[in-house]
Coordinates of C-alpha atoms and ligand atoms in Angstrom, one line a residue:
X1 CA 261.5 101.2 189.6
X2 CA 258.5 103.3 188.7
X3 CA 256.3 100.7 190.3
X4 CA 258.3 100.8 193.5
X5 CA 257.9 104.5 193.8
X6 CA 254.2 104.2 193.2
X7 CA 253.8 101.4 195.7
X8 CA 255.5 103.2 198.5
X9 CA 253.4 106.4 198.2
X10 CA 251.8 107.4 201.5
X11 CA 248.0 107.0 201.5
X12 CA 246.0 109.0 204.1
X13 CA 243.6 107.1 206.5
X14 CA 239.9 106.7 206.0
X15 CA 237.8 110.0 205.9
X16 CA 235.8 108.8 208.9
X17 CA 238.1 108.2 211.9
X18 CA 235.5 105.6 213.1
X19 CA 236.8 103.3 210.4
X20 CA 239.4 101.2 212.3
X21 CA 240.1 97.5 212.4
X22 CA 237.5 97.2 215.2
X23 CA 234.8 98.4 212.8
X24 CA 234.0 94.7 212.0
X25 CA 231.8 92.0 213.2
X26 CA 232.8 90.0 216.3
X27 CA 232.7 86.8 214.3
X28 CA 235.6 88.0 212.1
X29 CA 237.8 88.0 215.2
X30 CA 236.5 84.7 216.5
X31 CA 237.1 83.1 213.1
X32 CA 240.6 84.7 213.0
X33 CA 241.3 83.1 216.4
X34 CA 240.1 79.7 215.3
X35 CA 242.2 79.9 212.1
X36 CA 245.2 80.9 214.2
X37 CA 244.5 78.1 216.8
X38 CA 244.4 75.6 213.9
X39 CA 247.6 76.9 212.4
X40 CA 245.6 77.9 209.3
X41 CA 245.7 81.7 209.6
X42 CA 248.5 82.1 206.9
X43 CA 246.7 80.0 204.3
X44 CA 246.3 82.1 201.2
X45 CA 242.6 82.9 200.5
X46 CA 240.9 84.6 197.6
X47 CA 237.6 86.4 198.3
X48 CA 235.3 88.1 195.8
X49 CA 233.2 91.1 196.8
X50 CA 230.1 91.5 194.6
X51 CA 226.3 92.1 194.7
X52 CA 223.5 89.9 193.4
X53 CA 220.8 92.3 192.2
X54 CA 220.8 95.8 190.9
X55 CA 219.0 98.3 193.2
X56 CA 215.9 100.4 192.6
X57 CA 214.4 98.0 190.2
X58 CA 217.0 99.0 187.6
X59 CA 219.6 97.2 185.6
X60 CA 222.7 99.0 186.5
X61 CA 224.8 100.1 189.5
X62 CA 227.5 102.6 190.0
X63 CA 230.5 101.2 191.8
X64 CA 231.8 103.5 194.6
X65 CA 233.7 103.4 197.8
X66 CA 237.1 102.0 196.6
X67 CA 239.2 104.9 197.7
X68 CA 238.0 104.6 201.3
X69 CA 238.7 100.8 201.1
X70 CA 242.3 101.4 200.0
X71 CA 242.8 104.1 202.6
X72 CA 241.6 101.6 205.2
X73 CA 243.9 98.8 204.3
X74 CA 246.9 101.1 203.7
X75 CA 246.6 102.1 207.4
X76 CA 245.4 98.8 208.8
X77 CA 247.1 98.2 212.1
X78 CA 245.7 97.3 215.5
X79 CA 246.7 99.5 218.5
X80 CA 247.5 98.1 221.9
X81 CA 244.3 99.5 223.2
X82 CA 242.3 97.8 220.4
X83 CA 244.1 94.5 221.1
X84 CA 243.3 94.8 224.8
X85 CA 239.6 95.3 223.9
X86 CA 239.6 92.2 221.7
X87 CA 241.2 90.2 224.4
X88 CA 238.4 91.3 226.8
X89 CA 235.8 90.5 224.3
X90 CA 236.9 87.1 223.3
X91 CA 236.7 84.0 225.4
X92 CA 239.1 83.6 228.4
X93 CA 240.4 80.4 226.8
X94 CA 242.0 82.4 223.9
X95 CA 245.8 82.0 224.1
X96 CA 248.2 84.9 224.4
X97 CA 250.0 84.0 221.2
X98 CA 247.0 85.1 219.2
X99 CA 247.2 88.6 220.6
X100 CA 250.9 88.7 219.7
X101 CA 249.9 87.7 216.2
X102 CA 247.3 90.5 216.0
X103 CA 250.0 92.9 217.1
X104 CA 252.0 92.1 214.0
X105 CA 249.4 92.1 211.3
X106 CA 248.9 94.7 208.6
X107 CA 247.8 94.5 204.9
X108 CA 251.4 94.3 203.4
X109 CA 250.7 90.8 202.2
X110 CA 247.2 91.4 201.0
X111 CA 246.5 92.0 197.3
X112 CA 243.4 94.0 196.2
X113 CA 242.2 94.0 192.6
X114 CA 239.3 96.2 191.8
X115 CA 237.1 97.7 189.1
X116 CA 237.8 101.5 189.0
X117 CA 235.6 103.6 191.1
X118 CA 232.8 105.3 189.2
X119 CA 232.4 102.3 186.8
X120 CA 228.9 101.1 185.9
X121 CA 228.8 97.5 187.2
X122 CA 226.5 94.5 187.2
X123 CA 225.5 91.6 189.5
X124 CA 227.8 88.7 190.1
X125 CA 230.9 90.3 188.6
X126 CA 233.5 90.8 191.4
X127 CA 233.9 94.5 192.1
X128 CA 236.9 93.6 194.2
X129 CA 239.1 90.5 194.5
X130 CA 241.0 90.3 197.7
X131 CA 243.9 87.8 198.2
X132 CA 245.9 87.3 201.4
X133 CA 246.3 85.3 204.6
X134 CA 242.8 84.1 205.4
X135 CA 242.7 85.4 209.0
X136 CA 243.6 89.0 207.9
X137 CA 241.3 89.0 204.8
X138 CA 238.4 87.7 207.0
X139 CA 238.8 90.7 209.3
X140 CA 238.4 93.0 206.2
X141 CA 235.1 91.6 205.1
X142 CA 232.8 93.7 207.2
X143 CA 234.5 97.1 206.7
X144 CA 234.9 96.5 203.0
X145 CA 231.3 95.6 202.5
X146 CA 230.3 98.5 204.7
X147 CA 232.4 101.0 202.7
X148 CA 231.2 99.8 199.3
X149 CA 227.5 99.1 200.1
X150 CA 226.1 102.6 200.8
X151 CA 228.6 104.4 198.6
X152 CA 227.5 102.4 195.6
X153 CA 223.8 102.5 196.5
X154 CA 223.6 106.3 196.9
X155 CA 225.8 106.9 193.8
X156 CA 223.4 104.8 191.8
X157 CA 220.5 106.6 193.3
X158 CA 222.1 109.9 192.3
X159 CA 222.8 108.6 188.8
X160 CA 219.1 107.6 188.5
X161 CA 217.9 111.0 189.6
X162 CA 220.2 112.6 187.1
X163 CA 219.0 110.2 184.4
X164 CA 215.4 111.4 185.0
X165 CA 216.2 115.1 185.5
X166 CA 218.2 115.3 182.3
X167 CA 221.7 116.5 181.6
X168 CA 220.9 120.2 181.4
X169 CA 219.4 120.5 184.9
X170 CA 221.4 121.5 188.0
X171 CA 221.1 118.9 190.8
X172 CA 221.7 120.0 194.3
X173 CA 222.0 117.5 197.2
X174 CA 220.2 118.9 200.2
X175 CA 220.0 115.8 202.4
X176 CA 222.3 116.3 205.4
X177 CA 219.5 116.9 207.9
X178 CA 217.7 113.8 206.9
X179 CA 220.6 111.5 206.4
X180 CA 221.3 108.4 208.5
X181 CA 223.6 110.2 211.0
X182 CA 226.8 112.2 210.3
X183 CA 228.6 109.6 208.2
X184 CA 225.4 109.0 206.2
X185 CA 225.3 112.7 205.5
X186 CA 228.9 113.2 204.5
X187 CA 229.0 110.0 202.5
X188 CA 225.8 110.9 200.7
X189 CA 227.2 114.3 199.7
X190 CA 230.4 112.7 198.4
X191 CA 228.8 109.9 196.5
X192 CA 225.8 111.9 195.1
X193 CA 228.5 114.1 193.6
X194 CA 230.1 111.0 192.1
X195 CA 226.7 109.9 190.7
X196 CA 226.3 113.2 188.8
X197 CA 225.0 115.8 191.3
X198 CA 226.5 119.3 190.8
X199 CA 226.7 120.6 194.3
X200 CA 225.8 120.0 197.9
X201 CA 224.6 122.2 200.8
X202 CA 226.8 120.2 203.2
X203 CA 229.6 122.5 204.2
X204 CA 231.7 119.7 205.8
X205 CA 231.6 117.7 202.5
X206 CA 232.6 120.9 200.6
X207 CA 235.7 121.2 202.8
X208 CA 236.6 117.5 202.9
X209 CA 236.2 116.7 199.2
X210 CA 236.1 120.0 197.4
X211 CA 232.5 119.5 196.2
X212 CA 231.0 122.8 195.0
X213 CA 228.7 124.3 197.7
X214 CA 225.3 125.8 197.0
X215 CA 222.4 127.0 199.0
X216 CA 219.5 129.4 199.2
X217 CA 217.7 130.4 202.4
X218 CA 214.9 129.0 204.5
X219 CA 211.4 130.0 205.4
X220 CA 212.7 131.0 208.8
X221 CA 214.7 133.8 207.2
X222 CA 211.6 135.1 205.4
X223 CA 209.3 134.8 208.4
X224 CA 211.8 136.3 210.8
X225 CA 211.1 139.8 209.3
X226 CA 208.1 141.8 210.3
X227 CA 208.4 145.0 208.2
X228 CA 210.6 147.1 206.0
X229 CA 211.3 149.4 209.0
X230 CA 213.6 146.8 210.4
X231 CA 216.1 147.6 207.7
X232 CA 218.5 150.1 209.2
X233 CA 221.3 150.4 206.7
X234 CA 219.6 150.9 203.4
X235 CA 222.6 151.9 201.3
X236 CA 224.0 149.8 198.5
X237 CA 227.0 150.7 196.3
X238 CA 226.5 150.2 192.6
X239 CA 228.3 147.1 191.3
X240 CA 230.8 149.2 189.4
X241 CA 231.5 151.2 192.5
X242 CA 230.8 154.5 190.7
X243 CA 228.2 155.7 193.3
X244 CA 226.0 154.6 196.2
X245 CA 222.2 154.3 196.3
X246 CA 221.4 155.7 199.8
X247 CA 217.9 154.2 200.0
X248 CA 217.7 150.8 198.4
X249 CA 214.4 150.1 200.2
X250 CA 212.7 153.0 198.4
X251 CA 214.1 151.9 195.1
X252 CA 212.6 148.4 195.8
X253 CA 209.2 150.0 196.7
X254 CA 209.2 152.1 193.6
X255 CA 209.7 149.0 191.5
X256 CA 207.0 147.1 193.3
X257 CA 204.5 149.9 192.6
X258 CA 205.5 149.9 188.9
X259 CA 205.1 146.1 188.7
X260 CA 201.7 146.4 190.5
X261 CA 200.4 149.1 188.1
X262 CA 201.6 147.2 185.1
X263 CA 200.2 143.9 186.3
X264 CA 196.9 145.5 187.3
X265 CA 196.5 147.0 183.9
X266 CA 196.9 143.5 182.4
X267 CA 195.0 141.0 184.6
X268 CA 195.4 142.2 188.2
X269 CA 196.9 139.0 189.5
X270 CA 198.0 140.6 192.8
X271 CA 197.2 143.5 195.0
X272 CA 199.3 144.1 198.1
X273 CA 202.2 141.8 198.5
X274 CA 203.4 140.6 201.9
X275 CA 205.6 143.4 203.3
X276 CA 207.5 141.3 205.8
X277 CA 208.5 139.0 202.9
X278 CA 209.5 142.1 200.9
X279 CA 211.7 143.2 203.9
X280 CA 213.3 139.7 204.1
X281 CA 214.1 139.7 200.3
X282 CA 215.4 143.3 200.4
X283 CA 217.6 142.5 203.4
X284 CA 219.0 139.4 201.8
X285 CA 219.8 141.4 198.6
X286 CA 221.6 144.0 200.7
X287 CA 223.7 141.2 202.2
X288 CA 224.3 139.3 198.8
X289 CA 223.7 141.8 196.0
X290 CA 225.8 139.6 193.6
X291 CA 223.8 136.4 194.1
X292 CA 220.4 137.3 195.3
X293 CA 218.1 134.3 195.4
X294 CA 214.7 134.2 197.2
X295 CA 212.5 131.5 198.6
X296 CA 209.1 132.6 197.3
X297 CA 206.6 130.3 198.7
X298 CA 206.3 131.4 202.4
X299 CA 203.0 133.3 201.9
X300 CA 201.8 133.0 198.3
X301 CA 204.0 132.3 195.3
X302 CA 202.3 134.3 192.6
X303 CA 200.5 137.0 194.6
X304 CA 203.4 137.8 196.8
X305 CA 206.7 135.9 196.5
X306 CA 207.3 136.3 192.8
X307 CA 206.3 140.0 192.5
X308 CA 208.3 140.8 195.7
X309 CA 211.3 139.0 194.2
X310 CA 211.0 140.9 190.9
X311 CA 210.8 144.3 192.7
X312 CA 214.1 143.5 194.5
X313 CA 215.7 142.0 191.4
X314 CA 214.8 145.1 189.3
X315 CA 216.1 147.4 191.9
X316 CA 219.4 145.4 191.9
X317 CA 219.4 145.6 188.1
X318 CA 219.3 149.4 188.4
X319 CA 222.6 149.3 190.3
X320 CA 224.2 146.9 187.9
X321 CA 223.6 143.6 189.8
X322 CA 222.0 140.5 188.3
X323 CA 219.7 138.5 190.6
X324 CA 220.2 134.7 190.6
X325 CA 216.6 133.5 190.9
X326 CA 213.9 131.9 193.0
X327 CA 213.3 128.7 194.9
X328 CA 209.9 127.0 195.1
X329 CA 209.4 124.6 198.0
X330 CA 205.7 123.7 198.0
X331 CA 202.6 123.5 195.8
X332 CA 202.4 122.3 192.3
X333 CA 206.0 122.8 191.2
X334 CA 205.2 122.3 187.5
X335 CA 202.4 124.9 187.4
X336 CA 204.2 127.4 189.6
X337 CA 207.5 127.2 187.7
X338 CA 205.6 127.8 184.4
X339 CA 203.7 130.8 185.9
X340 CA 206.8 132.3 187.4
X341 CA 208.6 131.9 184.1
X342 CA 205.8 133.7 182.3
X343 CA 205.9 136.5 184.8
X344 CA 209.7 136.8 184.4
X345 CA 209.4 136.8 180.6
X346 CA 206.7 139.5 180.6
X347 CA 208.8 141.6 182.9
X348 CA 211.7 141.3 180.5
X349 CA 209.5 142.6 177.7
X350 CA 207.7 145.3 179.7
X351 CA 210.8 146.8 181.3
X352 CA 213.4 145.9 178.8
X353 CA 215.6 144.0 181.2
X354 CA 217.5 141.6 179.0
X355 CA 217.7 137.9 180.2
X356 CA 215.2 138.5 183.0
X357 CA 213.1 135.8 181.5
X358 CA 216.0 133.4 182.0
X359 CA 215.9 133.8 185.7
X360 CA 216.9 130.6 187.4
X361 CA 214.1 128.6 189.1
X362 CA 215.0 126.1 191.8
X363 CA 212.5 123.6 193.1
X364 CA 212.6 121.4 196.2
X365 CA 210.1 119.5 198.5
X366 CA 210.2 115.8 198.8
X367 CA 211.5 115.2 195.3
X368 CA 212.4 111.8 194.0
X369 CA 212.6 109.9 190.7
X370 CA 208.8 109.7 190.4
X371 CA 208.1 113.3 191.0
X372 CA 210.9 114.4 188.6
X373 CA 209.4 112.1 186.0
X374 CA 205.9 113.5 186.7
X375 CA 207.2 117.1 186.4
X376 CA 208.8 116.2 183.0
X377 CA 205.6 114.7 181.7
X378 CA 203.6 117.7 182.7
X379 CA 206.1 120.2 181.4
X380 CA 207.9 122.6 183.8
X381 CA 210.3 125.5 183.9
X382 CA 212.6 124.4 186.7
X383 CA 216.3 124.8 186.1
X384 CA 217.6 123.3 189.4
X385 CA 216.3 120.7 191.7
X386 CA 217.3 120.5 195.4
X387 CA 216.8 117.0 196.6
X388 CA 217.3 115.6 200.2
X389 CA 215.3 112.9 202.0
X390 CA 214.6 110.5 199.2
X391 CA 218.0 110.7 197.7
X392 CA 220.3 110.3 200.8
X393 CA 218.2 107.8 202.7
X394 CA 217.8 105.7 199.5
X395 CA 214.2 105.5 200.4
X396 CA 213.3 103.3 197.4
X397 CA 215.9 100.6 198.5
X398 CA 217.5 100.3 201.9
X399 CA 220.7 98.5 200.9
X400 CA 222.7 97.0 198.1
X401 CA 223.2 93.4 199.0
X402 CA 227.0 93.4 198.7
X403 CA 228.6 90.1 199.8
X404 CA 232.2 88.9 200.3
X405 CA 232.6 85.2 199.4
X406 CA 235.6 82.8 199.6
X407 CA 236.4 81.6 196.0
X408 CA 239.7 79.9 196.5
X409 CA 242.0 78.7 199.3
X410 CA 245.5 77.4 198.9
X411 CA 244.9 77.5 195.1
X412 CA 241.8 75.2 195.6
X413 CA 238.6 76.7 194.1
X414 CA 235.7 76.8 196.6
X415 CA 232.0 77.2 196.0
X416 CA 229.0 78.2 198.3
X417 CA 225.9 76.3 197.4
X418 CA 222.3 77.4 197.9
X419 CA 218.8 76.3 197.2
X420 CA 218.5 79.7 195.6
X421 CA 220.6 79.5 192.4
X422 CA 221.2 83.2 192.4
X423 CA 223.0 82.7 195.7
X424 CA 225.5 80.1 194.5
X425 CA 228.9 81.7 194.4
X426 CA 231.1 81.6 191.4
X427 CA 234.3 79.8 192.4
X428 CA 238.0 80.4 191.4
X429 CA 240.3 83.3 191.1
X430 CA 238.9 84.9 188.0
X431 CA 239.5 87.5 185.4
X432 CA 236.7 89.8 184.3
X433 CA 236.2 91.6 181.0
X434 CA 233.7 93.9 179.4
X435 CA 233.1 93.2 175.7
X436 CA 232.0 96.0 173.5
X437 CA 229.9 95.6 170.3
X438 CA 229.9 97.2 166.9
X439 CA 227.9 100.3 168.0
X440 CA 230.3 101.0 170.8
X441 CA 228.0 99.9 173.6
X442 CA 229.1 97.4 176.2
X443 CA 227.5 94.0 175.2
X444 CA 228.3 91.6 177.9
X445 CA 230.7 91.1 180.9
X446 CA 232.5 87.8 181.1
X447 CA 234.4 86.0 183.8
X448 CA 237.1 83.5 183.0
X449 CA 239.5 81.4 185.0
X450 CA 242.7 83.2 185.9
X451 CA 244.9 81.3 183.5
X452 CA 242.5 81.3 180.5
X453 CA 243.6 83.4 177.5
X454 CA 241.8 86.7 177.5
X455 CA 239.1 87.4 174.9
X456 CA 240.5 89.0 171.8
X457 CA 239.1 91.8 169.6
X458 CA 237.5 90.3 166.5
X459 CA 237.7 86.7 167.8
X460 CA 234.4 84.9 168.5
X461 CA 234.0 83.8 172.1
X462 CA 231.2 81.8 173.7
X463 CA 229.6 83.6 176.6
X464 CA 227.5 81.4 178.9
X465 CA 225.0 82.3 181.6
X466 CA 226.7 81.0 184.8
X467 CA 223.8 78.8 185.8
X468 CA 221.3 78.4 183.0
X469 CA 222.5 75.9 180.4
X470 CA 220.4 77.1 177.5
X471 CA 221.4 80.8 177.8
X472 CA 224.5 81.4 175.8
X473 CA 225.7 83.6 172.9
X474 CA 228.7 84.0 170.7
X475 CA 230.2 87.4 170.8
X476 CA 232.8 89.0 168.5
X477 CA 234.1 91.9 170.6
X478 CA 235.1 95.1 169.0
X479 CA 236.8 96.2 172.2
X480 CA 237.9 94.2 175.2
X481 CA 238.3 95.9 178.6
X482 CA 239.8 94.1 181.5
X483 CA 237.8 95.1 184.6
X484 CA 239.9 94.2 187.6
X485 CA 243.0 96.3 188.2
X486 CA 245.6 96.1 190.9
X487 CA 245.0 98.8 193.6
X488 CA 247.0 97.2 196.4
X489 CA 249.8 94.9 195.2
X490 CA 250.7 93.3 198.5
X491 CA 253.7 91.0 198.0
X492 CA 253.2 90.8 194.3
X493 CA 255.4 92.9 192.0
X494 CA 252.4 94.6 190.3
X495 CA 252.2 98.3 189.9
X496 CA 249.6 100.0 192.1
X497 CA 246.9 102.0 190.3
X498 CA 246.8 105.5 191.5
X499 CA 243.6 106.7 193.3
X500 CA 242.1 109.4 191.1
X501 CA 240.7 112.6 192.6
X502 CA 236.9 112.7 193.3
X503 CA 236.2 114.9 190.2
X504 CA 237.8 112.3 187.9
X505 CA 235.7 109.5 189.5
X506 CA 232.6 111.6 188.9
X507 CA 233.7 112.3 185.3
X508 CA 234.3 108.5 184.8
X509 CA 230.9 107.8 186.2
X510 CA 229.1 110.3 183.9
X511 CA 231.0 108.9 180.8
X512 CA 230.3 105.3 181.7
X513 CA 226.5 106.0 182.1
X514 CA 226.5 107.8 178.7
X515 CA 228.1 104.8 177.1
X516 CA 225.4 102.3 178.1
X517 CA 222.7 101.3 175.6
X518 CA 219.6 103.3 176.5
X519 CA 217.3 100.3 177.0
X520 CA 219.4 99.2 180.0
X521 CA 219.0 102.6 181.5
X522 CA 215.2 103.2 181.1
X523 CA 213.1 103.3 184.3
X524 CA 210.3 101.1 183.1
X525 CA 211.2 97.4 182.4
X526 CA 214.8 98.0 181.5
X527 CA 216.6 95.3 179.6
X528 CA 219.0 93.3 181.8
X529 CA 222.7 93.6 180.9
X530 CA 224.3 90.2 180.3
X531 CA 226.8 88.8 182.7
X532 CA 228.4 85.6 181.7
X533 CA 231.2 83.1 182.2
X534 CA 233.5 81.4 179.7
X535 CA 232.7 77.8 178.6
X536 CA 235.6 76.5 180.6
X537 CA 234.6 78.3 183.8
X538 CA 231.0 77.2 183.2
X539 CA 232.1 73.5 183.0
X540 CA 234.2 73.9 186.1
X541 CA 231.5 75.6 188.2
X542 CA 229.1 72.7 187.4
X543 CA 231.7 70.1 188.0
X544 CA 232.5 71.6 191.5
X545 CA 228.8 72.0 192.2
X546 CA 228.1 68.3 191.6
X547 CA 231.2 67.4 193.6
X548 CA 230.2 69.4 196.6
X549 CA 226.4 68.7 196.6
X550 CA 225.5 65.6 198.5
X551 CA 223.2 63.2 196.6
X552 CA 219.9 62.8 198.2
X553 CA 218.2 59.5 198.9
X554 CA 214.5 59.0 198.4
X555 CA 212.7 56.6 200.6
Ligands
ATP601 N1 203.3 119.0 189.4 C1 203.6 118.0 190.3 N2 203.4 116.7 189.9 C2 203.7 115.7 190.8 N3 204.1 115.9 192.0 C3 204.3 117.2 192.4 C4 204.1 118.3 191.6 N4 204.4 119.4 192.3 C5 204.8 119.0 193.5 N5 204.8 117.6 193.6 C6 205.2 116.8 194.8 O1 204.0 116.7 195.5 C7 204.3 116.7 196.9 C8 203.5 117.8 197.6 O2 203.7 117.8 199.0 P1 202.6 118.1 200.0 O3 201.3 117.4 199.7 O4 203.2 117.9 201.4 O5 202.3 119.6 199.7 P2 203.1 120.9 199.9 O6 203.3 121.4 198.5 O7 204.4 120.6 200.6 O8 202.2 121.8 200.7 P3 202.4 122.6 202.0 O9 203.8 123.1 202.1 O10 201.4 123.7 201.9 O11 202.0 121.6 203.1 C9 205.8 116.8 197.0 O12 206.3 115.5 197.2 C10 206.2 117.4 195.7 O13 207.5 117.1 195.3
PRP602 O1 212.4 117.8 200.8 P1 213.8 117.2 200.7 O2 214.0 116.4 199.5 O3 214.1 116.5 202.0 O4 214.8 118.5 200.6 C1 215.3 119.3 201.6 C2 214.2 120.0 202.3 O5 214.7 120.5 203.4 C3 214.2 121.9 203.6 O6 213.0 122.0 204.3 P2 212.5 121.0 205.5 O7 212.1 119.7 204.9 O8 213.4 121.0 206.6 O9 211.2 121.7 205.9 P3 209.8 121.9 205.0 O10 209.7 120.7 204.2 O11 208.8 122.0 206.1 O12 210.0 123.1 204.3 C4 214.0 122.4 202.2 O13 213.2 123.4 202.1 C5 213.6 121.2 201.4 O14 212.2 121.1 201.3
NIO603 O1 220.1 125.8 200.7 C1 218.9 125.4 200.7 O2 218.0 125.9 200.0 C2 218.6 124.1 201.4 C3 219.6 123.4 202.1 C4 219.3 122.3 202.8 C5 218.0 121.8 202.8 N1 217.0 122.5 202.2 C6 217.3 123.6 201.5
MG604 MG1 210.3 118.8 203.9

């Protein structure tokens, strides 16, 4: 009964209203027609959705996009308008009966088994197994691949940036303006959060998914000010509300003079700071006294931006407010962050302002895995990184090659052969398991035929490379995790897995990444994670291969 209740729960439509049954390739409809015309459309097919190679030269991938897939099939239904358009687009010879058939289809008799979203996954293992009438499942191929491909790619990219930056850093996704269109932008914000980013600057994504929003200000704000005279309302109430400072601008100027005198007595690193920058900072502080953050690189970081920031921050401190920090957006980020930190620490000492040395430093400007790695090697004092272009465009790899292949029809296993062994599909409706070793790390993933007994804890099992005969190993698993779960039961009596909230998907992803053996995760020459098949499935693949491959004749 419980299952029934679960299965009948209403699932909202896809986040992007452009995701409709027409968001597919024309050939899915032409094939659907040909299946229908041949009376084959109801034949029960099984497809696997998987990818062949990990992206970014790495040895792991984060699986994402499942929720959108389920939202899509839960609401899959063609409208009259859509059917009319398909009729116009197909050949005139297509019979009316097909359009009546299209009128009646939905995904009630489709079953979807999937690895949970946010899981770390590997090539060849089905991320999803889709079973149903062949004509319907064929229509799902393109939207499914579309919904999984970029989601998994950008989540993986985010996870890789997190891996280099380290756990303690704040990672901000700033990519909307550079993303591949509006959906690219919104999807990037969603899936970078899944991959371990902390927040986004994308307001729509904040509203849609509840992702924390963060932001600073731009150079335009700084350069839009000409002088302090522009500030008309100079008053600021103390944080505790006990009194009001009538001239905050003067308080800032007083602090700037003190800093100048002190600094000159030491090394004299700056003379006059840029007054229009000071006006912009002061004005921003008056608008946001509780979270004053300043972009300090418009004119000169150490001769102007940082001292101006400190003057405003110290004035705020007098009134009981704590400034948030600075952002650096150009120059040598390692060097400048260290210099800024030194300056903050000496202000803390000189003026006795506790924690001033811990002021947050955010860095941005064309950051990517390599620059983060370089900054780490040089040593830096950055607390938060704002990353846009390289992250959301997945600059280092354009796509994850997700594919959708027929593995069984009418209970008959099917195989797709290729000159390239890595492109040969693994036939049969399969079960997939992750086997864990003594030290708690995942050791190997294994695929078995659907009716084979599952691997057991403490029982030795032979894991074979699917195509290379000599590559095999015995494994005694300490833990066995079945990977594919039922997310859409169709006509089966299985219970539907609930779709977790985004935050839970993100937490799963972070935990999963932490669980991996470090040598699989390193950036340079990572160790490949093993993906295998059972001995029985191995034999069957090769039997089918020989059966289907024509024997050549030499002349
Ligand atoms: N210490 C560092 N080590 C390695 N790369 C760095 C370091 N500091 C900054 N970078 C990167 O170097 C590049 C500098 O970009 P660019 O040459 O365009 O200069 P810029 O700092 O933006 O200067 P400007 O704004 O004056 O044009 C950016 O990609 C940035 O992330
Ligand atoms: O550098 P990204 O990783 O893409 O991160 C986002 C960038 O967007 C903003 O500036 P924008 O690029 O619009 O202008 P700028 O580089 O000239 O400052 C911001 O200052 C960052 O530098
Ligand atoms: O808030 C920011 O600092 C920000 C947002 C988007 C792009 N670059 C910077
Ligand atoms: Mg830029």
